[in-house]
Short mmCIF file of C-alpha atoms in Angstrom, two decimals:
data_model
loop_
_atom_site.label_atom_id
_atom_site.label_comp_id
_atom_site.label_asym_id
_atom_site.label_seq_id
_atom_site.Cartn_x
_atom_site.Cartn_y
_atom_site.Cartn_z
CA MET A 1 -18.95 15.26 -27.30
CA SER A 2 -16.84 16.52 -24.42
CA THR A 3 -16.61 14.30 -21.40
CA THR A 4 -14.99 16.89 -19.16
CA ALA A 5 -16.88 17.02 -15.89
CA LEU A 6 -18.28 20.41 -14.85
CA THR A 7 -19.74 21.45 -11.53
CA PHE A 8 -23.41 22.47 -11.44
CA ALA A 9 -25.38 23.98 -8.54
CA TYR A 10 -28.96 22.75 -8.31
CA ARG A 11 -32.17 23.37 -6.36
CA GLY A 12 -34.98 20.84 -6.32
CA ARG A 13 -37.66 19.03 -4.34
CA ASP A 14 -37.22 15.57 -2.90
CA SER A 15 -39.95 12.90 -2.62
CA SER A 16 -41.34 14.55 0.54
CA GLY A 17 -41.64 17.96 -1.16
CA LYS A 18 -38.75 19.49 0.77
CA VAL A 19 -36.52 21.94 -1.13
CA VAL A 20 -32.95 20.64 -1.35
CA LYS A 21 -29.86 22.09 -2.96
CA GLY A 22 -26.34 21.00 -3.67
CA ARG A 23 -23.62 20.55 -6.27
CA VAL A 24 -23.15 17.84 -8.86
CA ASP A 25 -20.23 17.06 -11.20
CA ALA A 26 -21.47 16.08 -14.66
CA PRO A 27 -20.48 16.61 -18.31
CA THR A 28 -23.76 18.33 -19.30
CA GLU A 29 -26.87 19.88 -17.77
CA ALA A 30 -28.93 17.00 -19.17
CA ALA A 31 -26.74 14.57 -17.26
CA VAL A 32 -27.46 16.55 -14.08
CA VAL A 33 -31.21 16.18 -14.68
CA SER A 34 -30.83 12.42 -15.18
CA ARG A 35 -28.76 12.11 -12.04
CA LEU A 36 -31.24 14.09 -9.95
CA ARG A 37 -34.07 11.86 -11.15
CA VAL A 38 -32.10 8.81 -10.07
CA MET A 39 -31.64 10.49 -6.68
CA GLY A 40 -35.40 11.11 -6.47
CA VAL A 41 -35.08 14.90 -6.77
CA ALA A 42 -37.27 17.03 -9.07
CA PRO A 43 -35.05 19.88 -10.33
CA ILE A 44 -36.18 23.50 -9.92
CA SER A 45 -33.05 25.25 -11.17
CA ILE A 46 -29.68 24.12 -12.50
CA GLU A 47 -26.79 26.46 -13.24
CA PRO A 48 -23.00 26.24 -13.50
CA ALA A 49 -21.41 26.63 -10.08
CA ALA A 50 -19.02 29.50 -9.51
CA ALA A 51 -15.52 28.66 -8.38
CA ALA A 52 -15.28 28.69 -4.59
CA THR A 53 -13.08 31.39 -3.11
CA GLY A 54 -12.32 32.86 0.27
CA LEU A 55 -14.64 31.77 3.07
CA ASN A 56 -16.84 29.88 0.58
CA MET A 57 -14.02 27.52 -0.32
CA GLU A 58 -14.58 24.03 1.00
CA ILE A 59 -11.84 22.88 3.33
CA ASN A 60 -11.44 19.13 2.97
CA PHE A 61 -8.20 17.63 4.13
CA SER A 62 -9.23 14.10 3.25
CA LEU A 63 -9.77 14.85 -0.45
CA GLY A 64 -6.23 13.85 -1.30
CA ARG A 65 -6.37 10.72 0.76
CA LYS A 66 -4.95 7.80 -1.11
CA VAL A 67 -7.35 5.12 -2.31
CA LYS A 68 -6.26 1.85 -0.72
CA ILE A 69 -6.88 -1.73 -1.75
CA LYS A 70 -9.08 -2.11 1.35
CA ASP A 71 -11.35 0.69 0.08
CA LEU A 72 -11.67 -1.00 -3.32
CA ALA A 73 -12.40 -4.36 -1.69
CA VAL A 74 -15.28 -2.87 0.32
CA VAL A 75 -16.71 -0.94 -2.63
CA THR A 76 -16.60 -3.84 -5.11
CA ARG A 77 -18.21 -6.19 -2.58
CA GLN A 78 -21.00 -3.65 -2.05
CA MET A 79 -21.45 -3.20 -5.81
CA ALA A 80 -21.66 -6.95 -6.38
CA THR A 81 -24.28 -7.28 -3.63
CA MET A 82 -26.43 -4.42 -4.94
CA ILE A 83 -26.28 -5.52 -8.58
CA GLY A 84 -27.06 -9.09 -7.50
CA SER A 85 -30.11 -7.74 -5.66
CA GLY A 86 -31.49 -6.24 -8.86
CA LEU A 87 -30.42 -2.60 -8.51
CA SER A 88 -29.49 -0.83 -11.73
CA LEU A 89 -25.87 0.11 -12.35
CA LEU A 90 -26.64 3.83 -12.13
CA ARG A 91 -28.49 3.44 -8.84
CA THR A 92 -25.63 1.32 -7.51
CA LEU A 93 -23.06 3.97 -8.48
CA THR A 94 -25.21 6.67 -6.87
CA ILE A 95 -25.37 4.79 -3.56
CA ILE A 96 -21.64 4.01 -3.66
CA THR A 97 -20.82 7.67 -4.28
CA GLU A 98 -22.97 8.84 -1.38
CA GLN A 99 -21.84 6.31 1.23
CA THR A 100 -18.12 5.92 0.45
CA GLU A 101 -16.10 7.47 3.28
CA ASN A 102 -12.92 7.94 1.24
CA LYS A 103 -13.52 11.34 -0.42
CA ALA A 104 -11.05 10.72 -3.25
CA LEU A 105 -12.78 7.45 -4.13
CA ALA A 106 -16.22 9.04 -3.86
CA LYS A 107 -15.10 11.82 -6.20
CA ALA A 108 -13.85 9.26 -8.74
CA PHE A 109 -17.10 7.27 -8.57
CA ASP A 110 -19.09 10.47 -9.03
CA LEU A 111 -17.23 11.10 -12.29
CA VAL A 112 -17.66 7.45 -13.30
CA ARG A 113 -21.40 7.73 -12.70
CA GLY A 114 -21.55 10.78 -14.97
CA ASP A 115 -19.76 8.92 -17.77
CA VAL A 116 -22.04 5.90 -17.40
CA GLU A 117 -25.07 8.19 -17.59
CA ALA A 118 -23.63 9.64 -20.80
CA GLY A 119 -23.52 6.15 -22.34
CA ALA A 120 -20.05 4.81 -21.47
CA SER A 121 -19.53 1.29 -20.18
CA LEU A 122 -18.46 0.84 -16.55
CA SER A 123 -15.00 -0.43 -17.51
CA ASP A 124 -14.39 2.48 -19.92
CA ALA A 125 -15.53 4.97 -17.29
CA LEU A 126 -13.23 3.41 -14.67
CA ALA A 127 -10.31 3.39 -17.15
CA LYS A 128 -10.33 7.20 -17.15
CA HIS A 129 -9.00 7.10 -13.57
CA PRO A 130 -5.91 4.85 -13.72
CA ASP A 131 -4.50 6.30 -10.49
CA THR A 132 -7.60 5.15 -8.60
CA PHE A 133 -8.66 1.89 -10.25
CA PRO A 134 -5.88 -0.70 -10.88
CA PRO A 135 -5.55 -2.61 -14.20
CA LEU A 136 -6.55 -5.87 -12.50
CA MET A 137 -9.91 -4.42 -11.48
CA LEU A 138 -10.50 -2.81 -14.89
CA ASN A 139 -9.83 -5.96 -16.89
CA LEU A 140 -11.91 -8.21 -14.64
CA ILE A 141 -14.86 -5.83 -14.89
CA ARG A 142 -14.40 -5.52 -18.66
CA ALA A 143 -14.41 -9.32 -18.96
CA GLY A 144 -17.56 -9.46 -16.80
CA GLU A 145 -19.32 -6.89 -18.97
CA THR A 146 -18.34 -8.74 -22.15
CA GLY A 147 -19.39 -12.14 -20.83
CA GLY A 148 -22.54 -10.92 -19.10
CA PHE A 149 -21.43 -11.78 -15.55
CA LEU A 150 -20.64 -8.36 -14.06
CA GLU A 151 -21.80 -9.42 -10.60
CA GLY A 152 -19.42 -12.40 -10.64
CA ALA A 153 -16.56 -10.22 -11.89
CA LEU A 154 -17.12 -7.73 -9.06
CA GLN A 155 -17.18 -10.59 -6.55
CA SER A 156 -13.89 -11.86 -7.99
CA VAL A 157 -12.35 -8.41 -7.61
CA ALA A 158 -13.62 -8.14 -4.02
CA THR A 159 -12.40 -11.63 -3.08
CA ASN A 160 -9.00 -10.96 -4.62
CA TYR A 161 -8.55 -7.63 -2.86
CA GLU A 162 -9.80 -9.02 0.46
CA ALA A 163 -7.12 -11.70 0.25
CA GLU A 164 -4.57 -9.01 -0.61
CA VAL A 165 -5.61 -6.94 2.41
CA LYS A 166 -5.33 -9.99 4.64
CA LEU A 167 -1.87 -10.77 3.28
CA SER A 168 -0.69 -7.19 3.76
CA GLY A 169 -2.09 -7.22 7.29
CA ARG A 170 0.06 -10.20 8.18
CA ILE A 171 3.19 -8.44 6.95
CA LYS A 172 2.35 -5.26 8.85
CA SER A 173 1.69 -7.20 12.03
CA ALA A 174 5.12 -8.81 11.77
CA LEU A 175 6.89 -5.48 11.20
CA THR A 176 4.94 -3.22 13.57
CA TYR A 177 6.57 -4.44 16.78
CA PRO A 178 10.23 -4.20 15.67
CA VAL A 179 9.67 -0.80 14.07
CA ILE A 180 8.08 0.60 17.23
CA VAL A 181 10.79 -0.85 19.44
CA LEU A 182 13.49 0.52 17.13
CA LEU A 183 11.95 4.00 17.26
CA ILE A 184 11.77 3.84 21.06
CA ALA A 185 15.42 2.81 21.18
CA VAL A 186 16.47 5.69 18.92
CA VAL A 187 14.49 8.22 20.98
CA ALA A 188 15.90 6.84 24.24
CA VAL A 189 19.50 6.97 22.99
CA ALA A 190 19.03 10.49 21.63
CA ALA A 191 17.47 11.65 24.92
CA MET A 192 20.39 10.26 26.93
CA LEU A 193 22.92 11.90 24.62
CA ILE A 194 21.16 15.28 24.72
CA PHE A 195 20.09 15.51 28.38
CA ILE A 196 21.99 13.01 30.55
CA VAL A 197 25.49 12.82 29.08
CA PRO A 198 26.09 16.62 29.47
CA VAL A 199 25.24 16.34 33.20
CA PHE A 200 27.87 13.62 33.69
CA GLU A 201 30.35 15.58 31.54
CA ALA A 202 30.02 18.64 33.80
CA MET A 203 30.52 16.46 36.87
CA PHE A 204 33.64 14.84 35.38
CA LYS A 205 35.12 18.27 34.63
CA GLN A 206 34.65 19.35 38.24
CA LEU A 207 36.37 16.18 39.44
CA ASN A 208 39.17 16.51 36.84
CA ALA A 209 38.61 12.83 36.15
CA PRO A 210 40.28 11.28 33.09
CA LEU A 211 37.72 9.86 30.67
CA PRO A 212 37.99 6.33 29.33
CA ALA A 213 37.62 5.85 25.57
CA PRO A 214 33.94 4.73 25.69
CA THR A 215 32.99 7.73 27.84
CA GLU A 216 34.97 10.09 25.63
CA PHE A 217 33.11 8.71 22.61
CA LEU A 218 29.74 9.35 24.28
CA VAL A 219 30.75 12.93 25.11
CA LEU A 220 31.85 13.62 21.53
CA LEU A 221 28.62 12.06 20.25
CA SER A 222 26.64 14.25 22.66
CA HIS A 223 28.35 17.38 21.32
CA GLY A 224 27.60 16.25 17.77
CA MET A 225 23.88 15.83 18.44
CA VAL A 226 23.48 19.56 17.77
CA PHE A 227 24.30 18.78 14.13
CA ILE A 228 23.23 15.13 13.90
CA VAL A 229 19.56 15.66 14.88
CA PRO A 230 18.69 18.45 12.40
CA ILE A 231 20.68 16.80 9.59
CA THR A 232 18.93 13.49 10.23
CA VAL A 233 15.47 15.09 10.34
CA VAL A 234 16.02 17.16 7.19
CA GLY A 235 17.65 14.23 5.41
CA GLY A 236 14.77 11.95 6.39
CA ILE A 237 12.18 14.40 5.07
CA ILE A 238 14.08 14.88 1.79
CA PHE A 239 14.44 11.12 1.33
CA ALA A 240 10.74 10.53 2.11
CA VAL A 241 9.70 13.10 -0.51
CA TRP A 242 12.15 11.70 -3.06
CA TRP A 243 11.08 8.12 -2.36
CA ARG A 244 7.40 8.93 -2.69
CA LYS A 245 8.07 10.52 -6.07
CA ASN A 246 10.51 7.94 -7.46
CA LYS A 247 9.65 4.62 -5.81
CA ASN A 248 7.78 3.45 -8.93
CA ASN A 249 10.56 4.53 -11.29
CA ASP A 250 11.96 1.53 -13.19
CA ARG A 251 15.58 2.51 -12.48
CA VAL A 252 14.89 2.72 -8.76
CA ARG A 253 12.87 -0.52 -8.71
CA SER A 254 15.53 -2.39 -10.71
CA PHE A 255 18.03 -1.50 -7.98
CA VAL A 256 15.88 -1.82 -4.85
CA ASP A 257 13.65 -4.83 -5.61
CA PRO A 258 16.49 -7.36 -6.15
CA ILE A 259 17.92 -6.27 -2.79
CA LYS A 260 14.55 -6.92 -1.12
CA LEU A 261 14.77 -10.57 -2.23
CA LYS A 262 18.31 -10.99 -0.86
CA ILE A 263 17.79 -9.59 2.64
CA PRO A 264 18.29 -12.37 5.22
CA VAL A 265 14.98 -13.83 6.39
CA PHE A 266 12.90 -10.94 5.03
CA GLY A 267 14.04 -11.69 1.48
CA GLU A 268 12.39 -15.11 1.60
CA LEU A 269 9.27 -13.54 3.07
CA ASN A 270 9.14 -10.98 0.24
CA LYS A 271 9.47 -13.77 -2.31
CA LYS A 272 6.60 -15.77 -0.81
CA VAL A 273 4.39 -12.71 -0.67
CA ALA A 274 5.10 -11.94 -4.34
CA VAL A 275 4.44 -15.53 -5.44
CA ALA A 276 1.17 -15.67 -3.46
CA ARG A 277 0.02 -12.38 -5.02
CA LEU A 278 1.07 -13.45 -8.52
CA THR A 279 -0.65 -16.84 -8.54
CA ARG A 280 -3.83 -15.50 -6.93
CA ASN A 281 -4.14 -12.65 -9.44
CA LEU A 282 -3.43 -14.94 -12.40
CA ALA A 283 -6.03 -17.48 -11.22
CA THR A 284 -8.63 -14.73 -10.76
CA MET A 285 -8.04 -13.26 -14.21
CA MET A 286 -8.09 -16.63 -15.95
CA GLY A 287 -11.30 -17.53 -14.13
CA ALA A 288 -12.88 -14.32 -15.46
CA GLY A 289 -11.92 -15.17 -19.03
CA VAL A 290 -9.18 -12.58 -19.53
CA PRO A 291 -6.77 -13.72 -22.31
CA ILE A 292 -3.64 -15.42 -20.98
CA LEU A 293 -1.15 -12.99 -22.56
CA LYS A 294 -2.96 -9.98 -21.14
CA SER A 295 -3.25 -11.74 -17.77
CA LEU A 296 0.50 -12.40 -17.63
CA THR A 297 1.27 -8.77 -18.42
CA ILE A 298 -1.11 -7.43 -15.78
CA VAL A 299 -0.17 -9.83 -12.97
CA GLY A 300 3.49 -9.08 -13.58
CA SER A 301 2.89 -5.39 -12.91
CA THR A 302 0.79 -6.17 -9.81
CA SER A 303 3.30 -8.60 -8.26
CA GLY A 304 5.00 -5.75 -6.40
CA ASN A 305 8.53 -6.75 -7.41
CA TRP A 306 10.54 -5.68 -10.45
CA VAL A 307 12.38 -9.02 -10.71
CA ILE A 308 9.14 -10.99 -10.96
CA GLU A 309 7.67 -8.43 -13.36
CA GLN A 310 10.63 -8.84 -15.74
CA ALA A 311 10.42 -12.62 -15.44
CA LEU A 312 6.73 -12.51 -16.40
CA VAL A 313 7.59 -10.39 -19.46
CA LYS A 314 9.91 -13.17 -20.65
CA VAL A 315 7.25 -15.79 -19.91
CA ALA A 316 4.66 -13.82 -21.89
CA ASP A 317 7.05 -13.59 -24.85
CA SER A 318 7.56 -17.37 -24.75
CA VAL A 319 3.81 -18.04 -24.53
CA ARG A 320 3.27 -15.70 -27.47
CA GLN A 321 5.59 -17.96 -29.47
CA GLY A 322 3.52 -21.01 -28.60
CA GLN A 323 5.23 -22.40 -25.51
CA SER A 324 3.52 -23.40 -22.27
CA ILE A 325 3.61 -21.26 -19.14
CA ALA A 326 5.52 -23.74 -16.99
CA ALA A 327 8.52 -24.25 -19.32
CA PRO A 328 9.76 -20.61 -19.44
CA LEU A 329 8.69 -20.12 -15.81
CA ALA A 330 11.03 -22.93 -14.74
CA GLN A 331 13.98 -21.07 -16.29
CA GLU A 332 13.48 -18.14 -13.93
CA LYS A 333 15.29 -18.77 -10.62
CA ILE A 334 12.93 -16.52 -8.70
CA PHE A 335 10.11 -19.10 -8.86
CA PRO A 336 10.34 -22.18 -6.57
CA ASN A 337 10.24 -25.62 -8.21
CA MET A 338 6.94 -26.43 -6.53
CA VAL A 339 5.27 -23.50 -8.28
CA THR A 340 6.48 -24.45 -11.75
CA GLN A 341 5.69 -28.14 -11.22
CA MET A 342 2.13 -27.47 -10.04
CA ILE A 343 1.53 -25.08 -12.95
CA ALA A 344 2.82 -27.75 -15.35
CA VAL A 345 0.41 -30.29 -13.84
CA GLY A 346 -2.42 -27.77 -14.10
CA GLU A 347 -1.68 -27.14 -17.78
CA ASP A 348 -1.49 -30.87 -18.57
CA SER A 349 -4.75 -31.63 -16.74
CA GLY A 350 -6.64 -28.58 -17.97
CA ALA A 351 -7.13 -27.32 -14.40
CA LEU A 352 -4.61 -24.46 -14.36
CA GLU A 353 -6.92 -22.06 -12.56
CA VAL A 354 -7.59 -24.56 -9.77
CA MET A 355 -3.89 -25.30 -9.40
CA LEU A 356 -3.01 -21.59 -9.25
CA HIS A 357 -5.54 -21.10 -6.45
CA LYS A 358 -3.95 -24.00 -4.54
CA VAL A 359 -0.49 -22.47 -4.96
CA SER A 360 -1.69 -19.07 -3.73
CA ASP A 361 -3.43 -20.67 -0.72
CA PHE A 362 -0.27 -22.61 0.11
CA TYR A 363 1.93 -19.50 0.03
CA ASP A 364 -0.63 -17.49 1.99
CA GLN A 365 -0.30 -20.09 4.74
CA GLU A 366 3.50 -20.00 4.39
CA VAL A 367 3.51 -16.24 4.83
CA GLU A 368 1.26 -16.50 7.90
CA ALA A 369 3.48 -19.13 9.51
CA MET A 370 6.65 -17.21 8.69
CA THR A 371 5.34 -13.93 10.09
CA GLU A 372 4.40 -15.67 13.34
CA GLN A 373 7.90 -17.13 13.60
CA LEU A 374 9.47 -13.75 12.86
CA THR A 375 7.37 -12.06 15.52
CA ALA A 376 8.38 -14.67 18.09
CA LEU A 377 12.05 -14.29 17.12
CA ILE A 378 12.21 -10.51 16.83
CA GLU A 379 10.61 -9.67 20.20
CA PRO A 380 13.41 -11.03 22.42
CA LEU A 381 16.04 -9.94 19.90
CA MET A 382 14.89 -6.30 19.98
CA ILE A 383 14.71 -6.35 23.79
CA ALA A 384 18.31 -7.60 23.85
CA VAL A 385 19.41 -4.87 21.42
CA ILE A 386 17.83 -2.13 23.55
CA GLY A 387 19.36 -3.62 26.67
CA VAL A 388 22.83 -3.62 25.11
CA LEU A 389 22.49 -0.03 23.85
CA ILE A 390 21.11 1.54 27.01
CA GLY A 391 23.14 -0.67 29.34
CA GLY A 392 26.33 0.03 27.40
CA MET A 393 25.77 3.78 27.63
CA ILE A 394 25.13 3.59 31.38
CA VAL A 395 28.29 1.54 31.94
CA ALA A 396 30.32 3.99 29.82
CA LEU A 397 29.02 6.91 31.90
CA TYR A 398 29.89 5.27 35.21
CA MET A 399 33.36 4.04 34.20
CA PRO A 400 35.10 7.30 35.29
CA ILE A 401 33.32 7.10 38.65
CA PHE A 402 34.59 3.54 39.15
CA ASP A 403 38.12 4.72 38.28
CA ILE A 404 37.91 7.54 40.84
CA TYR A 405 36.67 5.14 43.49
CA ASN A 406 39.54 2.75 42.80
CA HIS A 407 42.11 5.58 43.08
CA VAL A 408 40.62 6.81 46.35
CA LYS A 409 40.55 3.29 47.71
#
């Protein structure tokens, strides 16, 4: 049986007797009838929809909008609440599809609903959209379906992603200020070089004033802005496109990710973020009953750093051979001693999940404290940098005037 989703146009009557019409994506016409009944619509006519062209084509700029972790956190929390309230899975998926604001996510859930109506399990239906639903979410839901605790699995997914969103928010809050200030500084310097330096240059030519080296450098840089600005803009666009396409490539990650961990100050922050994410994901998956080897493989890929991912591959190989988690983990320099020691205690006491949650909570607090310190440190530092740049340019522009004044005097 083909599971390819087709688009059908329908006309029907709702519960109030009003004629309604619309479009539905479903694998078969029978699936459309089932879906309309769930929606409370009595079908009048159902026929394959013609491809939209010309003025009939729907213009939807948000269709390609990326599905973010925040969107998944909201949706899984809503699903857990509705299923816990006694709603059927199909009714839950229908409501989620209709009320989700992210059009790409709503489209994916519409297809998932069609597959579930055709007899597929929720996890199998979600697995057909790997670009939308991460492996962590799929495996937790699959474990919940197998163990009969789908509501609890969805709550675990929501809690995990909510913590991830909170963690990412802290990082963004620490980086937003310096990035904005840096952009303002670049724009201010470029504006001075393009508009103000040429005015002073023309004045110096009229006065036949000799230019000191700093002023001469500014003038040359001002002349070069004709080439520097377009080259920088074009180069930035090309790099952005290339980076978006290749940032997940293993060769690129194996080069970039180790550098992220060695950057002064920010390298330590990146390490703490990765450890917090790793331990939280591993605790969540173990709590849902996902096998340890599968959990190690998945959390390695979700850690966000190639170095940690490769370390987890080695740990998984050692566990497969019968070793504990802590022993091979201790051989990897990327993991702090506290992490390996607490995991060892958790394994010995049979409370590994609890210990992993404690480690993730500890590093969440570490990240929060470190971001606050960085924000407090970066603010005056960036102000000083802008002051030196702008002030240095002003001094360089006025140096010839000071020289002329001294000669006249």
